[in-house]
Every structure is written in structure tokens, then in C-alpha cells.
Amino acid sequence: MNEATHRSRPIIPAERMKQLPKQFFADLVQRTNARIAEGHDVINLGQGNPDLPTAPHIVEALQQAAADPIYHRYPPFSGFSFLKEAVALRYKTDYDVDLDPASEVAVLFGGKTGLVEISQILLNPGDVCLVPDPGYPDYWSGVALAGAEMVMMPLLEQHGFMPAYDAIGEEHLRRAKLMFLNYPNNPTSAVASSSFYEETVRFAERHGIVVASDFAYGAIGFDGQRPVSFLETPGAKEVGIEFYTMSKTYNMAGWRVAFAVGNREIIRLINLMQDHMYVSLFGAVQAAAAAALTGPQDSVCELCAIYERRRDAFFEALRRIGWQVTPPPGSFFAWLPVPKPYSSAAFADLLLEKANVVVAPGIGFGEHGEGYVRVGLLAPEARLREAADRIGQLALF
Ligand SMILES: Cc1ncc(COP(=O)(O)O)c(C=O)c1O
């Protein structure tokens, strides 16, 4: 048969593929790469990709484990017990939270996977998911794939970037089954208090809503303040789970390893879903993740101190150029108000074109992100200062 006898038919995607949200930042990434390719010295503070390497003892643990034939075989479904025990130990040590490793910890291929999975295991079409706005766009992806409806919870500066539960309408509350929270917050960098989580547990109990606390930046708190885990709150395990990733705490973003911890029925459902999609992560990655969780935590403290020094250097420089901004209490992001008359996208474009500085426009995180840009503290202090100086030369403040 020759080519002419085969007629190509269009590939027709499933309806759900059309529901997926547009990747807002793809265009910015493309334009950034184009400027770099043209030879410009671009300072890229637009992404959330940790710039520092994983600690050597974790890399060595992977190297050793990779040579061990035990890990060349299929790992157990739902992951090795030693890893789940290591997670439970970390939560006990850091937050005084008791977790049963067998039933209250699920191993994930990175937090992103779990954040999409939770919508698949809990939401039906017609259900509502409460989503922070501005917020991390992967929540939208999971809700869209489940065919459920998002109701945005505005995070406003005058309310400390916390959702106002009493502003959510009755009808939405009746249909709401799931809610995402994320503190320390991406993109606003706000940090939650214990009393906010106590209010959250009461709200979730009253309305039968599952809380998904995304604790991706849990290890990064400044000025001696340790961010609170949602699971520290009495009653939290009855209403929800927490996602904890190795990506930020241990600079292991490329390793793809994270956990869901908390409510055992939700953990069971996550594991059930994953049993149909994956065998677990490469065993050597699990061994290295366990080494990270149970080994010395000095590198975590040092990382936090590095981000704090970067924050201080950057905000000092911003003050010098006259940009009135509040330093973040946690996460590795700065959430900065855009000067008039720019929109967040127009301001980000201006910085890219005129200063070769990349920042993420707030509108990409939701309607209430308009008026801000997000800056990642993911470059050395000198580069952050230089970014501020280049912005200063535009004489906008
Ligand atoms: C708020 C938030 N949640 C979750 C993640 C997911 O991290 P990972 O998939 O690397 O575990 C990120 C990564 O940038 C994030 O910013």
C-alpha cells in the first residue's frame, strides 16, 4: 500500500480537553526565550522554579539507591512504607501532628499531580469547588477535568489576602464540595494564622466542604516565624488533607515527589485512583526522599535564610528606587503593586522590553491578581538588586 491509499482523518479530542484552562504564562515564557536568544541579558524572576541545587546528602542517597537492584523492580503500589514513615516523622517533629503512615499518607508524583487528582476523586459535574483568586492555576486544571464549577474566593489585600467565607453565596455553599487553600501563598506570599485555620475547620464542618491545604511553601517563613500547617488545627483531619511537596523545601522540583497527608478516606481515594494510573515512583527517588526527610535539616534552615537575605536585598533596592512595597512574610515570592496607569500585563511587558526583567503579571493568577506582578526571589542577591536598579532607570516611581 502506498501513501495515497491512506486518507488522514482528523483526530478529535475528547470534550474534556476543550475545558482545560489556557496556559496564560506560555506566551511570556516564549517571549522571554526569544529575548535571551537575541542575546539580551535577561533577569528572569517570572517563574517559580527553585534556582539552587538539592543538598549533596540527598543526591548521594539517590546515587546509592539507584545502584541497588531492589529498586530496579516495580515498587509497591502506593509507595514504600519507609517513605510514608519518614513523612509521618517529619510532621510529628515539625508540627506535632500525628499521622498513621499506612492510612494517612499518600505518595505523589509531585504536588501538581495530587492537586489535579483531588478534584477527580471528589467532584462531579455540577459540584462547586472554592478556589482562591489570585491562585495557583493547577487548581483550575483539576476542576476543569472533573467538569465541576469553580467559584472564586477573592484574596484582597485589605483582608490580608485571606478568603472571606461570609461573602460566599448560599447557593454556592450548598453545592460546594471542595476548597483549595494555599498558605504561605502563591502568588501573594501571605501566611495564614492558627485562628484562620480554626475558622476554616468550623466553616468546612458546617457546610460539608473538604479542605485541600496546599502547603508547598510550608518551610519558607521569615523573621523567625514558622508557617502553620493546616493539620495542626484541631479537627483538621476530619475535614481535609494537606499537600506537601519536596520541590521547594529541599530544592527537589525536578525529582517529582510530594505527599498528601490527613483524612484517611481521602487518602484511600487518592491511592485508589493512583493504583489505576501508576505503580509508584522510582524506588531510588523514594529512598532519597526519605533520606531528605529523616536526615539533617540544616540545608532547609540555610535555604530559608538565603531567601530572607534575598528578600531584604531586593526590598532595600526597591525602596531606593521609590517603589512603595511591603516585604513578604513567607514563600519565595514578592507580590508587588503595579504603578498607574499600567495593567499587570502591560507593566510586565514594559519590564521585559525596556529592562530585560521578567515578572509574572498578576492577571495570570485570576481576576483579582490584576494590579500586581509576582517576582520570584530566585536569583542571587546581586541579580535581584540589579533587577531593581534596571526598573528604577525607567523612572516610574
Ligand atoms: C502553590 C503551589 N502548589 C503546588 C506546587 C506544585 O509543586 P510540585 O508539583 O513541584 O510539587 C507549586 C509549584 O510551583 C506551587 O506554587
mmCIF file of C-alpha atoms and ligand atoms in Angstrom:
data_model
loop_
_atom_site.group_PDB
_atom_site.id
_atom_site.type_symbol
_atom_site.label_atom_id
_atom_site.label_comp_id
_atom_site.label_asym_id
_atom_site.label_seq_id
_atom_site.Cartn_x
_atom_site.Cartn_y
_atom_site.Cartn_z
ATOM 1 C CA MET A 1 0.000 0.000 0.000
ATOM 2 C CA ASN A 2 1.300 3.428 -0.750
ATOM 3 C CA GLU A 3 0.665 6.763 0.936
ATOM 4 C CA ALA A 4 -2.169 7.650 -1.412
ATOM 5 C CA THR A 5 -4.318 4.755 -0.157
ATOM 6 C CA HIS A 6 -4.253 6.117 3.439
ATOM 7 C CA ARG A 7 -6.552 9.024 3.978
ATOM 8 C CA SER A 8 -5.795 11.050 7.059
ATOM 9 C CA ARG A 9 -8.785 11.615 9.302
ATOM 10 C CA PRO A 10 -8.840 14.434 11.844
ATOM 11 C CA ILE A 11 -8.003 13.426 15.415
ATOM 12 C CA ILE A 12 -10.948 14.516 17.519
ATOM 13 C CA PRO A 13 -10.077 15.285 21.129
ATOM 14 C CA ALA A 14 -12.421 14.390 23.982
ATOM 15 C CA GLU A 15 -14.701 17.164 25.198
ATOM 16 C CA ARG A 16 -12.757 17.462 28.455
ATOM 17 C CA MET A 17 -9.657 18.594 26.559
ATOM 18 C CA LYS A 18 -11.586 21.672 25.493
ATOM 19 C CA GLN A 19 -12.340 22.507 29.116
ATOM 20 C CA LEU A 20 -8.674 22.830 30.088
ATOM 21 C CA PRO A 21 -7.741 26.417 31.004
ATOM 22 C CA LYS A 22 -5.404 28.265 28.676
ATOM 23 C CA GLN A 23 -1.790 28.310 29.878
ATOM 24 C CA PHE A 24 -1.551 32.056 30.455
ATOM 25 C CA PHE A 25 2.201 32.148 31.046
ATOM 26 C CA ALA A 26 3.190 30.150 27.931
ATOM 27 C CA ASP A 27 3.333 33.320 25.856
ATOM 28 C CA LEU A 28 5.553 35.109 28.401
ATOM 29 C CA VAL A 29 7.938 32.136 28.502
ATOM 30 C CA GLN A 30 8.144 32.192 24.706
ATOM 31 C CA ARG A 31 8.880 35.913 24.557
ATOM 32 C CA THR A 32 11.452 35.610 27.354
ATOM 33 C CA ASN A 33 13.252 32.840 25.464
ATOM 34 C CA ALA A 34 13.144 34.895 22.275
ATOM 35 C CA ARG A 35 14.850 37.840 24.034
ATOM 36 C CA ILE A 36 17.501 35.575 25.508
ATOM 37 C CA ALA A 37 18.090 34.083 22.044
ATOM 38 C CA GLU A 38 18.572 37.646 20.695
ATOM 39 C CA GLY A 39 21.463 37.964 23.146
ATOM 40 C CA HIS A 40 19.868 40.177 25.840
ATOM 41 C CA ASP A 41 20.971 39.735 29.455
ATOM 42 C CA VAL A 42 17.554 38.807 30.849
ATOM 43 C CA ILE A 43 16.913 38.534 34.604
ATOM 44 C CA ASN A 44 14.105 36.001 34.798
ATOM 45 C CA LEU A 45 12.090 36.373 38.004
ATOM 46 C CA GLY A 46 8.862 35.269 36.375
ATOM 47 C CA GLN A 47 8.796 31.598 37.315
ATOM 48 C CA GLY A 48 8.621 29.555 40.489
ATOM 49 C CA ASN A 49 11.483 27.188 39.714
ATOM 50 C CA PRO A 50 13.964 26.985 42.650
ATOM 51 C CA ASP A 51 17.402 28.007 41.394
ATOM 52 C CA LEU A 52 19.590 26.214 43.945
ATOM 53 C CA PRO A 53 20.693 22.558 43.860
ATOM 54 C CA THR A 54 19.472 19.684 46.019
ATOM 55 C CA ALA A 55 21.698 19.089 49.100
ATOM 56 C CA PRO A 56 24.585 16.663 48.411
ATOM 57 C CA HIS A 57 23.500 14.076 51.014
ATOM 58 C CA ILE A 58 20.169 13.688 49.199
ATOM 59 C CA VAL A 59 21.842 13.320 45.809
ATOM 60 C CA GLU A 60 24.207 10.718 47.291
ATOM 61 C CA ALA A 61 21.269 8.797 48.724
ATOM 62 C CA LEU A 62 19.788 8.652 45.212
ATOM 63 C CA GLN A 63 23.086 7.554 43.689
ATOM 64 C CA GLN A 64 23.436 4.714 46.176
ATOM 65 C CA ALA A 65 19.823 3.643 45.891
ATOM 66 C CA ALA A 66 19.961 3.739 42.081
ATOM 67 C CA ALA A 67 22.655 1.035 42.214
ATOM 68 C CA ASP A 68 20.567 -1.226 44.449
ATOM 69 C CA PRO A 69 18.713 -3.902 42.408
ATOM 70 C CA ILE A 70 15.853 -3.887 44.883
ATOM 71 C CA TYR A 71 14.793 -0.574 43.379
ATOM 72 C CA HIS A 72 15.052 -1.817 39.797
ATOM 73 C CA ARG A 73 11.894 -3.845 40.292
ATOM 74 C CA TYR A 74 8.374 -2.428 40.498
ATOM 75 C CA PRO A 75 7.937 -0.539 43.744
ATOM 76 C CA PRO A 76 4.902 -1.402 45.880
ATOM 77 C CA PHE A 77 1.640 0.248 44.775
ATOM 78 C CA SER A 78 1.128 3.394 46.846
ATOM 79 C CA GLY A 79 4.828 3.623 47.713
ATOM 80 C CA PHE A 80 7.340 2.220 50.198
ATOM 81 C CA SER A 81 6.353 2.175 53.871
ATOM 82 C CA PHE A 82 9.723 3.639 54.869
ATOM 83 C CA LEU A 83 8.895 6.802 52.921
ATOM 84 C CA LYS A 84 5.448 7.188 54.476
ATOM 85 C CA GLU A 85 7.011 6.636 57.905
ATOM 86 C CA ALA A 86 9.566 9.358 57.134
ATOM 87 C CA VAL A 87 6.754 11.783 56.216
ATOM 88 C CA ALA A 88 4.892 10.984 59.434
ATOM 89 C CA LEU A 89 8.065 11.529 61.456
ATOM 90 C CA ARG A 90 8.664 14.911 59.772
ATOM 91 C CA TYR A 91 5.109 16.065 60.538
ATOM 92 C CA LYS A 92 5.443 14.927 64.142
ATOM 93 C CA THR A 93 8.778 16.689 64.582
ATOM 94 C CA ASP A 94 7.899 19.915 62.773
ATOM 95 C CA TYR A 95 4.205 20.342 63.576
ATOM 96 C CA ASP A 96 3.445 17.879 66.377
ATOM 97 C CA VAL A 97 0.866 16.283 64.072
ATOM 98 C CA ASP A 98 0.251 12.522 64.426
ATOM 99 C CA LEU A 99 -0.149 10.668 61.122
ATOM 100 C CA ASP A 100 -0.630 6.951 60.603
ATOM 101 C CA PRO A 101 1.883 6.221 57.804
ATOM 102 C CA ALA A 102 -0.200 3.366 56.372
ATOM 103 C CA SER A 103 -3.531 5.146 56.083
ATOM 104 C CA GLU A 104 -2.911 8.888 56.353
ATOM 105 C CA VAL A 105 -0.045 9.441 53.885
ATOM 106 C CA ALA A 106 -0.175 9.116 50.072
ATOM 107 C CA VAL A 107 2.936 9.373 47.891
ATOM 108 C CA LEU A 108 2.514 11.627 44.839
ATOM 109 C CA PHE A 109 4.387 12.350 41.612
ATOM 110 C CA GLY A 110 4.824 15.946 42.704
ATOM 111 C CA GLY A 111 2.234 18.186 44.282
ATOM 112 C CA LYS A 112 0.791 19.177 40.907
ATOM 113 C CA THR A 113 -0.414 15.611 40.339
ATOM 114 C CA GLY A 114 -2.186 15.446 43.692
ATOM 115 C CA LEU A 115 -3.797 18.854 43.206
ATOM 116 C CA VAL A 116 -5.337 17.651 39.947
ATOM 117 C CA GLU A 117 -6.248 14.222 41.372
ATOM 118 C CA ILE A 118 -8.207 15.521 44.326
ATOM 119 C CA SER A 119 -10.771 17.126 42.043
ATOM 120 C CA GLN A 120 -11.147 13.842 40.128
ATOM 121 C CA ILE A 121 -11.841 11.817 43.266
ATOM 122 C CA LEU A 122 -14.308 14.261 44.863
ATOM 123 C CA LEU A 123 -16.078 16.362 42.233
ATOM 124 C CA ASN A 124 -18.956 15.549 39.893
ATOM 125 C CA PRO A 125 -20.306 17.846 37.188
ATOM 126 C CA GLY A 126 -22.497 20.414 38.937
ATOM 127 C CA ASP A 127 -20.398 20.396 42.111
ATOM 128 C CA VAL A 128 -18.689 23.589 43.159
ATOM 129 C CA CYS A 129 -15.044 23.975 44.105
ATOM 130 C CA LEU A 130 -13.994 27.098 46.015
ATOM 131 C CA VAL A 131 -10.755 28.415 44.592
ATOM 132 C CA PRO A 132 -8.561 31.301 45.767
ATOM 133 C CA ASP A 133 -8.259 34.229 43.350
ATOM 134 C CA PRO A 134 -5.448 35.031 42.720
ATOM 135 C CA GLY A 135 -4.203 31.467 42.964
ATOM 136 C CA TYR A 136 -2.108 28.669 41.557
ATOM 137 C CA PRO A 137 -3.561 27.745 38.150
ATOM 138 C CA ASP A 138 -3.277 23.955 38.595
ATOM 139 C CA TYR A 139 -6.365 24.033 40.823
ATOM 140 C CA TRP A 140 -8.315 25.208 37.769
ATOM 141 C CA SER A 141 -7.000 22.336 35.652
ATOM 142 C CA GLY A 142 -8.237 19.653 38.051
ATOM 143 C CA VAL A 143 -11.663 21.236 38.455
ATOM 144 C CA ALA A 144 -11.986 21.609 34.669
ATOM 145 C CA LEU A 145 -11.081 17.948 34.055
ATOM 146 C CA ALA A 146 -13.719 16.903 36.590
ATOM 147 C CA GLY A 147 -16.325 19.023 34.771
ATOM 148 C CA ALA A 148 -17.113 20.840 38.024
ATOM 149 C CA GLU A 149 -17.665 24.541 38.576
ATOM 150 C CA MET A 150 -15.159 26.951 40.117
ATOM 151 C CA VAL A 151 -16.338 29.672 42.450
ATOM 152 C CA MET A 152 -13.596 32.160 43.095
ATOM 153 C CA MET A 153 -12.762 33.399 46.580
ATOM 154 C CA PRO A 154 -11.176 36.843 46.150
ATOM 155 C CA LEU A 155 -7.959 37.285 48.147
ATOM 156 C CA LEU A 156 -7.859 41.005 48.819
ATOM 157 C CA GLU A 157 -5.005 42.975 50.297
ATOM 158 C CA GLN A 158 -7.320 44.756 52.758
ATOM 159 C CA HIS A 159 -8.300 41.306 54.079
ATOM 160 C CA GLY A 160 -4.694 40.094 54.418
ATOM 161 C CA PHE A 161 -5.126 38.010 51.233
ATOM 162 C CA MET A 162 -7.397 35.606 53.166
ATOM 163 C CA PRO A 163 -10.751 34.473 51.742
ATOM 164 C CA ALA A 164 -13.878 35.990 53.327
ATOM 165 C CA TYR A 165 -16.084 32.939 53.927
ATOM 166 C CA ASP A 166 -19.100 35.064 54.801
ATOM 167 C CA ALA A 167 -19.038 36.583 51.291
ATOM 168 C CA ILE A 168 -19.731 33.212 49.604
ATOM 169 C CA GLY A 169 -23.364 32.924 48.435
ATOM 170 C CA GLU A 170 -25.803 30.356 49.910
ATOM 171 C CA GLU A 171 -26.345 28.561 46.624
ATOM 172 C CA HIS A 172 -22.617 28.121 46.077
ATOM 173 C CA LEU A 173 -22.137 26.915 49.640
ATOM 174 C CA ARG A 174 -24.843 24.309 49.152
ATOM 175 C CA ARG A 175 -23.083 22.890 46.075
ATOM 176 C CA ALA A 176 -19.502 23.315 47.308
ATOM 177 C CA LYS A 177 -17.683 20.032 47.964
ATOM 178 C CA LEU A 178 -14.054 21.069 47.872
ATOM 179 C CA MET A 179 -11.983 24.145 48.683
ATOM 180 C CA PHE A 180 -8.348 24.923 47.931
ATOM 181 C CA LEU A 181 -6.261 26.981 50.318
ATOM 182 C CA ASN A 182 -2.583 27.772 49.934
ATOM 183 C CA TYR A 183 -0.505 29.416 52.666
ATOM 184 C CA PRO A 184 2.242 30.586 52.532
ATOM 185 C CA ASN A 185 0.515 31.784 49.403
ATOM 186 C CA ASN A 186 1.483 31.735 45.791
ATOM 187 C CA PRO A 187 1.294 34.416 44.433
ATOM 188 C CA THR A 188 0.518 36.890 47.267
ATOM 189 C CA SER A 189 3.074 35.448 49.766
ATOM 190 C CA ALA A 190 0.564 35.863 52.645
ATOM 191 C CA VAL A 191 0.923 33.493 55.619
ATOM 192 C CA ALA A 192 -2.078 32.029 57.487
ATOM 193 C CA SER A 193 -2.629 32.175 61.248
ATOM 194 C CA SER A 194 -3.881 29.375 63.521
ATOM 195 C CA SER A 195 -7.086 31.308 64.100
ATOM 196 C CA PHE A 196 -7.766 31.484 60.342
ATOM 197 C CA TYR A 197 -7.431 27.690 60.176
ATOM 198 C CA GLU A 198 -9.733 27.286 63.197
ATOM 199 C CA GLU A 199 -12.334 29.381 61.376
ATOM 200 C CA THR A 200 -11.717 27.240 58.271
ATOM 201 C CA VAL A 201 -12.394 23.979 60.125
ATOM 202 C CA ARG A 202 -15.657 25.379 61.538
ATOM 203 C CA PHE A 203 -16.689 26.602 58.066
ATOM 204 C CA ALA A 204 -15.824 23.251 56.437
ATOM 205 C CA GLU A 205 -17.716 21.283 59.125
ATOM 206 C CA ARG A 206 -20.786 23.498 58.841
ATOM 207 C CA HIS A 207 -21.039 23.206 55.052
ATOM 208 C CA GLY A 208 -19.589 19.725 54.454
ATOM 209 C CA ILE A 209 -16.681 21.028 52.373
ATOM 210 C CA VAL A 210 -13.373 19.176 52.012
ATOM 211 C CA VAL A 211 -10.345 21.399 52.602
ATOM 212 C CA ALA A 212 -7.284 20.860 50.407
ATOM 213 C CA SER A 213 -4.465 22.812 52.024
ATOM 214 C CA ASP A 214 -1.589 23.309 49.605
ATOM 215 C CA PHE A 215 1.457 23.680 51.856
ATOM 216 C CA ALA A 216 4.024 23.876 49.037
ATOM 217 C CA TYR A 217 5.859 26.778 50.735
ATOM 218 C CA GLY A 218 5.390 25.435 54.255
ATOM 219 C CA ALA A 219 9.089 25.555 55.073
ATOM 220 C CA ILE A 220 9.609 29.145 53.990
ATOM 221 C CA GLY A 221 8.763 31.663 56.697
ATOM 222 C CA PHE A 222 10.785 34.788 57.540
ATOM 223 C CA ASP A 223 11.604 36.901 60.596
ATOM 224 C CA GLY A 224 11.642 33.848 62.864
ATOM 225 C CA GLN A 225 8.035 32.926 62.010
ATOM 226 C CA ARG A 226 7.388 29.268 61.145
ATOM 227 C CA PRO A 227 4.328 28.858 58.874
ATOM 228 C CA VAL A 228 1.482 26.907 60.489
ATOM 229 C CA SER A 229 0.325 23.606 58.977
ATOM 230 C CA PHE A 230 -3.439 23.281 58.489
ATOM 231 C CA LEU A 231 -3.202 19.856 60.152
ATOM 232 C CA GLU A 232 -2.120 21.464 63.427
ATOM 233 C CA THR A 233 -5.688 22.705 63.794
ATOM 234 C CA PRO A 234 -7.987 20.574 65.986
ATOM 235 C CA GLY A 235 -10.488 18.788 63.711
ATOM 236 C CA ALA A 236 -8.476 19.411 60.504
ATOM 237 C CA LYS A 237 -8.026 15.720 59.729
ATOM 238 C CA GLU A 238 -11.792 15.226 59.874
ATOM 239 C CA VAL A 239 -12.368 17.760 57.089
ATOM 240 C CA GLY A 240 -9.346 17.698 54.856
ATOM 241 C CA ILE A 241 -5.861 16.951 53.730
ATOM 242 C CA GLU A 242 -2.639 18.812 53.155
ATOM 243 C CA PHE A 243 -0.310 18.634 50.160
ATOM 244 C CA TYR A 244 3.386 18.772 50.977
ATOM 245 C CA THR A 245 5.986 18.815 48.217
ATOM 246 C CA MET A 246 9.735 18.181 48.311
ATOM 247 C CA SER A 247 10.155 20.653 45.425
ATOM 248 C CA LYS A 248 10.628 23.840 47.443
ATOM 249 C CA THR A 249 11.731 22.700 50.914
ATOM 250 C CA TYR A 250 14.557 20.554 49.560
ATOM 251 C CA ASN A 251 15.144 22.101 46.101
ATOM 252 C CA MET A 252 13.866 18.880 44.533
ATOM 253 C CA ALA A 253 11.475 20.315 41.928
ATOM 254 C CA GLY A 254 12.910 18.113 39.185
ATOM 255 C CA TRP A 255 12.594 14.931 41.248
ATOM 256 C CA ARG A 256 8.779 14.942 41.265
ATOM 257 C CA VAL A 257 7.972 13.799 44.754
ATOM 258 C CA ALA A 258 5.297 15.047 47.135
ATOM 259 C CA PHE A 259 2.702 13.762 49.598
ATOM 260 C CA ALA A 260 -0.905 14.120 50.580
ATOM 261 C CA VAL A 261 -1.460 13.761 54.329
ATOM 262 C CA GLY A 262 -4.512 13.790 56.554
ATOM 263 C CA ASN A 263 -8.052 12.427 56.225
ATOM 264 C CA ARG A 264 -7.811 8.684 55.713
ATOM 265 C CA GLU A 265 -10.830 8.323 53.412
ATOM 266 C CA ILE A 266 -9.428 10.954 51.064
ATOM 267 C CA ILE A 267 -6.001 9.316 51.212
ATOM 268 C CA ARG A 268 -7.632 5.962 50.393
ATOM 269 C CA LEU A 269 -9.358 7.515 47.358
ATOM 270 C CA ILE A 270 -6.128 9.129 46.133
ATOM 271 C CA ASN A 271 -4.334 5.795 46.414
ATOM 272 C CA LEU A 272 -7.201 4.008 44.667
ATOM 273 C CA MET A 273 -7.103 6.491 41.787
ATOM 274 C CA GLN A 274 -3.312 6.200 41.555
ATOM 275 C CA ASP A 275 -3.478 2.382 41.545
ATOM 276 C CA HIS A 276 -5.285 2.716 38.223
ATOM 277 C CA MET A 277 -2.781 5.125 36.752
ATOM 278 C CA TYR A 278 0.668 4.373 38.113
ATOM 279 C CA VAL A 279 2.774 1.969 40.002
ATOM 280 C CA SER A 280 4.604 4.227 42.480
ATOM 281 C CA LEU A 281 7.662 6.467 41.948
ATOM 282 C CA PHE A 282 11.100 5.015 41.143
ATOM 283 C CA GLY A 283 12.175 3.359 44.404
ATOM 284 C CA ALA A 284 15.518 5.151 44.459
ATOM 285 C CA VAL A 285 13.723 8.504 44.387
ATOM 286 C CA GLN A 286 11.628 7.302 47.312
ATOM 287 C CA ALA A 287 14.794 6.270 49.194
ATOM 288 C CA ALA A 288 16.374 9.681 48.556
ATOM 289 C CA ALA A 289 13.189 11.497 49.611
ATOM 290 C CA ALA A 290 13.188 9.501 52.862
ATOM 291 C CA ALA A 291 16.857 10.439 53.390
ATOM 292 C CA ALA A 292 15.920 14.097 52.915
ATOM 293 C CA LEU A 293 13.052 13.908 55.406
ATOM 294 C CA THR A 294 14.886 11.982 58.107
ATOM 295 C CA GLY A 295 18.385 13.434 57.641
ATOM 296 C CA PRO A 296 19.830 16.714 58.889
ATOM 297 C CA GLN A 297 17.560 19.695 58.211
ATOM 298 C CA ASP A 298 20.339 22.323 58.199
ATOM 299 C CA SER A 299 20.013 22.794 54.452
ATOM 300 C CA VAL A 300 16.336 23.711 54.916
ATOM 301 C CA CYS A 301 17.213 26.375 57.521
ATOM 302 C CA GLU A 302 20.005 27.652 55.314
ATOM 303 C CA LEU A 303 17.672 27.835 52.296
ATOM 304 C CA CYS A 304 15.161 29.846 54.272
ATOM 305 C CA ALA A 305 17.931 32.214 55.402
ATOM 306 C CA ILE A 306 19.068 32.635 51.776
ATOM 307 C CA TYR A 307 15.560 33.597 50.664
ATOM 308 C CA GLU A 308 15.290 36.010 53.593
ATOM 309 C CA ARG A 309 18.562 37.698 52.668
ATOM 310 C CA ARG A 310 17.411 37.934 49.060
ATOM 311 C CA ARG A 311 14.121 39.440 50.179
ATOM 312 C CA ASP A 312 15.935 42.033 52.276
ATOM 313 C CA ALA A 313 18.371 42.923 49.495
ATOM 314 C CA PHE A 314 15.604 43.235 46.900
ATOM 315 C CA PHE A 315 13.244 45.280 49.062
ATOM 316 C CA GLU A 316 16.064 47.601 50.122
ATOM 317 C CA ALA A 317 16.733 48.227 46.426
ATOM 318 C CA LEU A 318 13.011 48.695 45.683
ATOM 319 C CA ARG A 319 12.749 51.288 48.438
ATOM 320 C CA ARG A 320 15.739 53.103 46.953
ATOM 321 C CA ILE A 321 14.033 53.394 43.566
ATOM 322 C CA GLY A 322 10.857 54.661 45.281
ATOM 323 C CA TRP A 323 8.568 51.631 44.816
ATOM 324 C CA GLN A 324 6.342 51.518 47.922
ATOM 325 C CA VAL A 325 6.068 47.817 48.756
ATOM 326 C CA THR A 326 5.600 45.515 51.756
ATOM 327 C CA PRO A 327 8.148 42.714 52.218
ATOM 328 C CA PRO A 328 6.653 39.189 52.203
ATOM 329 C CA PRO A 329 6.466 37.170 55.461
ATOM 330 C CA GLY A 330 6.997 33.854 53.660
ATOM 331 C CA SER A 331 7.203 31.884 50.385
ATOM 332 C CA PHE A 332 9.819 32.911 47.842
ATOM 333 C CA PHE A 333 7.580 35.396 46.044
ATOM 334 C CA ALA A 334 7.096 39.133 46.237
ATOM 335 C CA TRP A 335 3.658 40.444 45.238
ATOM 336 C CA LEU A 336 4.102 43.998 44.091
ATOM 337 C CA PRO A 337 1.511 46.650 43.230
ATOM 338 C CA VAL A 338 1.798 47.925 39.668
ATOM 339 C CA PRO A 339 2.220 51.694 39.155
ATOM 340 C CA LYS A 340 -0.557 53.615 37.398
ATOM 341 C CA PRO A 341 -1.674 53.596 34.618
ATOM 342 C CA TYR A 342 -0.381 50.130 33.730
ATOM 343 C CA SER A 343 -2.278 46.858 33.766
ATOM 344 C CA SER A 344 -0.288 43.964 35.182
ATOM 345 C CA ALA A 345 0.302 42.538 31.694
ATOM 346 C CA ALA A 346 1.318 45.905 30.211
ATOM 347 C CA PHE A 347 3.703 46.509 33.123
ATOM 348 C CA ALA A 348 5.268 43.048 32.787
ATOM 349 C CA ASP A 349 5.685 43.674 29.037
ATOM 350 C CA LEU A 350 7.337 47.010 29.745
ATOM 351 C CA LEU A 351 9.806 45.444 32.187
ATOM 352 C CA LEU A 352 10.678 42.738 29.690
ATOM 353 C CA GLU A 353 11.077 45.099 26.734
ATOM 354 C CA LYS A 354 12.788 48.024 28.465
ATOM 355 C CA ALA A 355 14.608 46.474 31.436
ATOM 356 C CA ASN A 356 15.094 42.826 30.424
ATOM 357 C CA VAL A 357 13.465 41.824 33.705
ATOM 358 C CA VAL A 358 10.813 39.111 33.664
ATOM 359 C CA VAL A 359 7.989 39.193 36.214
ATOM 360 C CA ALA A 360 4.660 37.343 36.187
ATOM 361 C CA PRO A 361 1.597 39.566 35.587
ATOM 362 C CA GLY A 362 -0.967 39.121 38.354
ATOM 363 C CA ILE A 363 -3.866 38.668 35.940
ATOM 364 C CA GLY A 364 -2.448 35.248 35.066
ATOM 365 C CA PHE A 365 -3.395 34.084 38.578
ATOM 366 C CA GLY A 366 -7.005 35.263 38.333
ATOM 367 C CA GLU A 367 -9.098 38.398 38.019
ATOM 368 C CA HIS A 368 -8.127 39.622 41.488
ATOM 369 C CA GLY A 369 -4.466 39.350 40.621
ATOM 370 C CA GLU A 370 -4.885 42.400 38.394
ATOM 371 C CA GLY A 371 -2.917 45.385 39.681
ATOM 372 C CA TYR A 372 0.069 43.286 40.843
ATOM 373 C CA VAL A 373 3.073 41.456 39.496
ATOM 374 C CA ARG A 374 4.744 38.435 41.090
ATOM 375 C CA VAL A 375 8.505 38.404 41.452
ATOM 376 C CA GLY A 376 10.346 35.200 42.353
ATOM 377 C CA LEU A 377 13.276 35.642 44.734
ATOM 378 C CA LEU A 378 15.031 33.010 42.675
ATOM 379 C CA ALA A 379 18.275 34.716 41.727
ATOM 380 C CA PRO A 380 21.339 35.756 43.745
ATOM 381 C CA GLU A 381 21.128 38.987 45.760
ATOM 382 C CA ALA A 382 23.274 40.931 43.273
ATOM 383 C CA ARG A 383 20.962 39.986 40.383
ATOM 384 C CA LEU A 384 17.883 40.978 42.394
ATOM 385 C CA ARG A 385 19.470 44.357 43.163
ATOM 386 C CA GLU A 386 20.337 44.778 39.531
ATOM 387 C CA ALA A 387 16.752 43.966 38.530
ATOM 388 C CA ALA A 388 15.512 46.687 40.895
ATOM 389 C CA ASP A 389 18.085 49.156 39.536
ATOM 390 C CA ARG A 390 17.071 48.452 35.945
ATOM 391 C CA ILE A 391 13.426 49.028 36.886
ATOM 392 C CA GLY A 392 14.482 52.221 38.670
ATOM 393 C CA GLN A 393 16.051 53.521 35.445
ATOM 394 C CA LEU A 394 12.596 53.558 33.858
ATOM 395 C CA ALA A 395 11.772 56.394 36.301
ATOM 396 C CA LEU A 396 8.232 55.176 37.004
ATOM 397 C CA PHE A 397 8.149 55.825 40.759
HETATM 398 C C1 LIG B 1 1.212 26.838 45.202
HETATM 399 C C2 LIG B 1 1.888 25.668 44.591
HETATM 400 N N1 LIG B 1 1.376 24.459 44.827
HETATM 401 C C3 LIG B 1 1.922 23.367 44.314
HETATM 402 C C4 LIG B 1 3.024 23.436 43.505
HETATM 403 C C5 LIG B 1 3.486 22.154 42.901
HETATM 404 O O1 LIG B 1 4.744 21.796 43.127
HETATM 405 P P1 LIG B 1 5.263 20.384 42.658
HETATM 406 O O2 LIG B 1 4.370 19.854 41.577
HETATM 407 O O3 LIG B 1 6.635 20.623 42.174
HETATM 408 O O4 LIG B 1 5.210 19.515 43.862
HETATM 409 C C6 LIG B 1 3.603 24.672 43.216
HETATM 410 C C7 LIG B 1 4.757 24.783 42.324
HETATM 411 O O5 LIG B 1 5.142 25.789 41.845
HETATM 412 C C8 LIG B 1 3.011 25.823 43.790
HETATM 413 O O6 LIG B 1 3.490 27.042 43.557
#
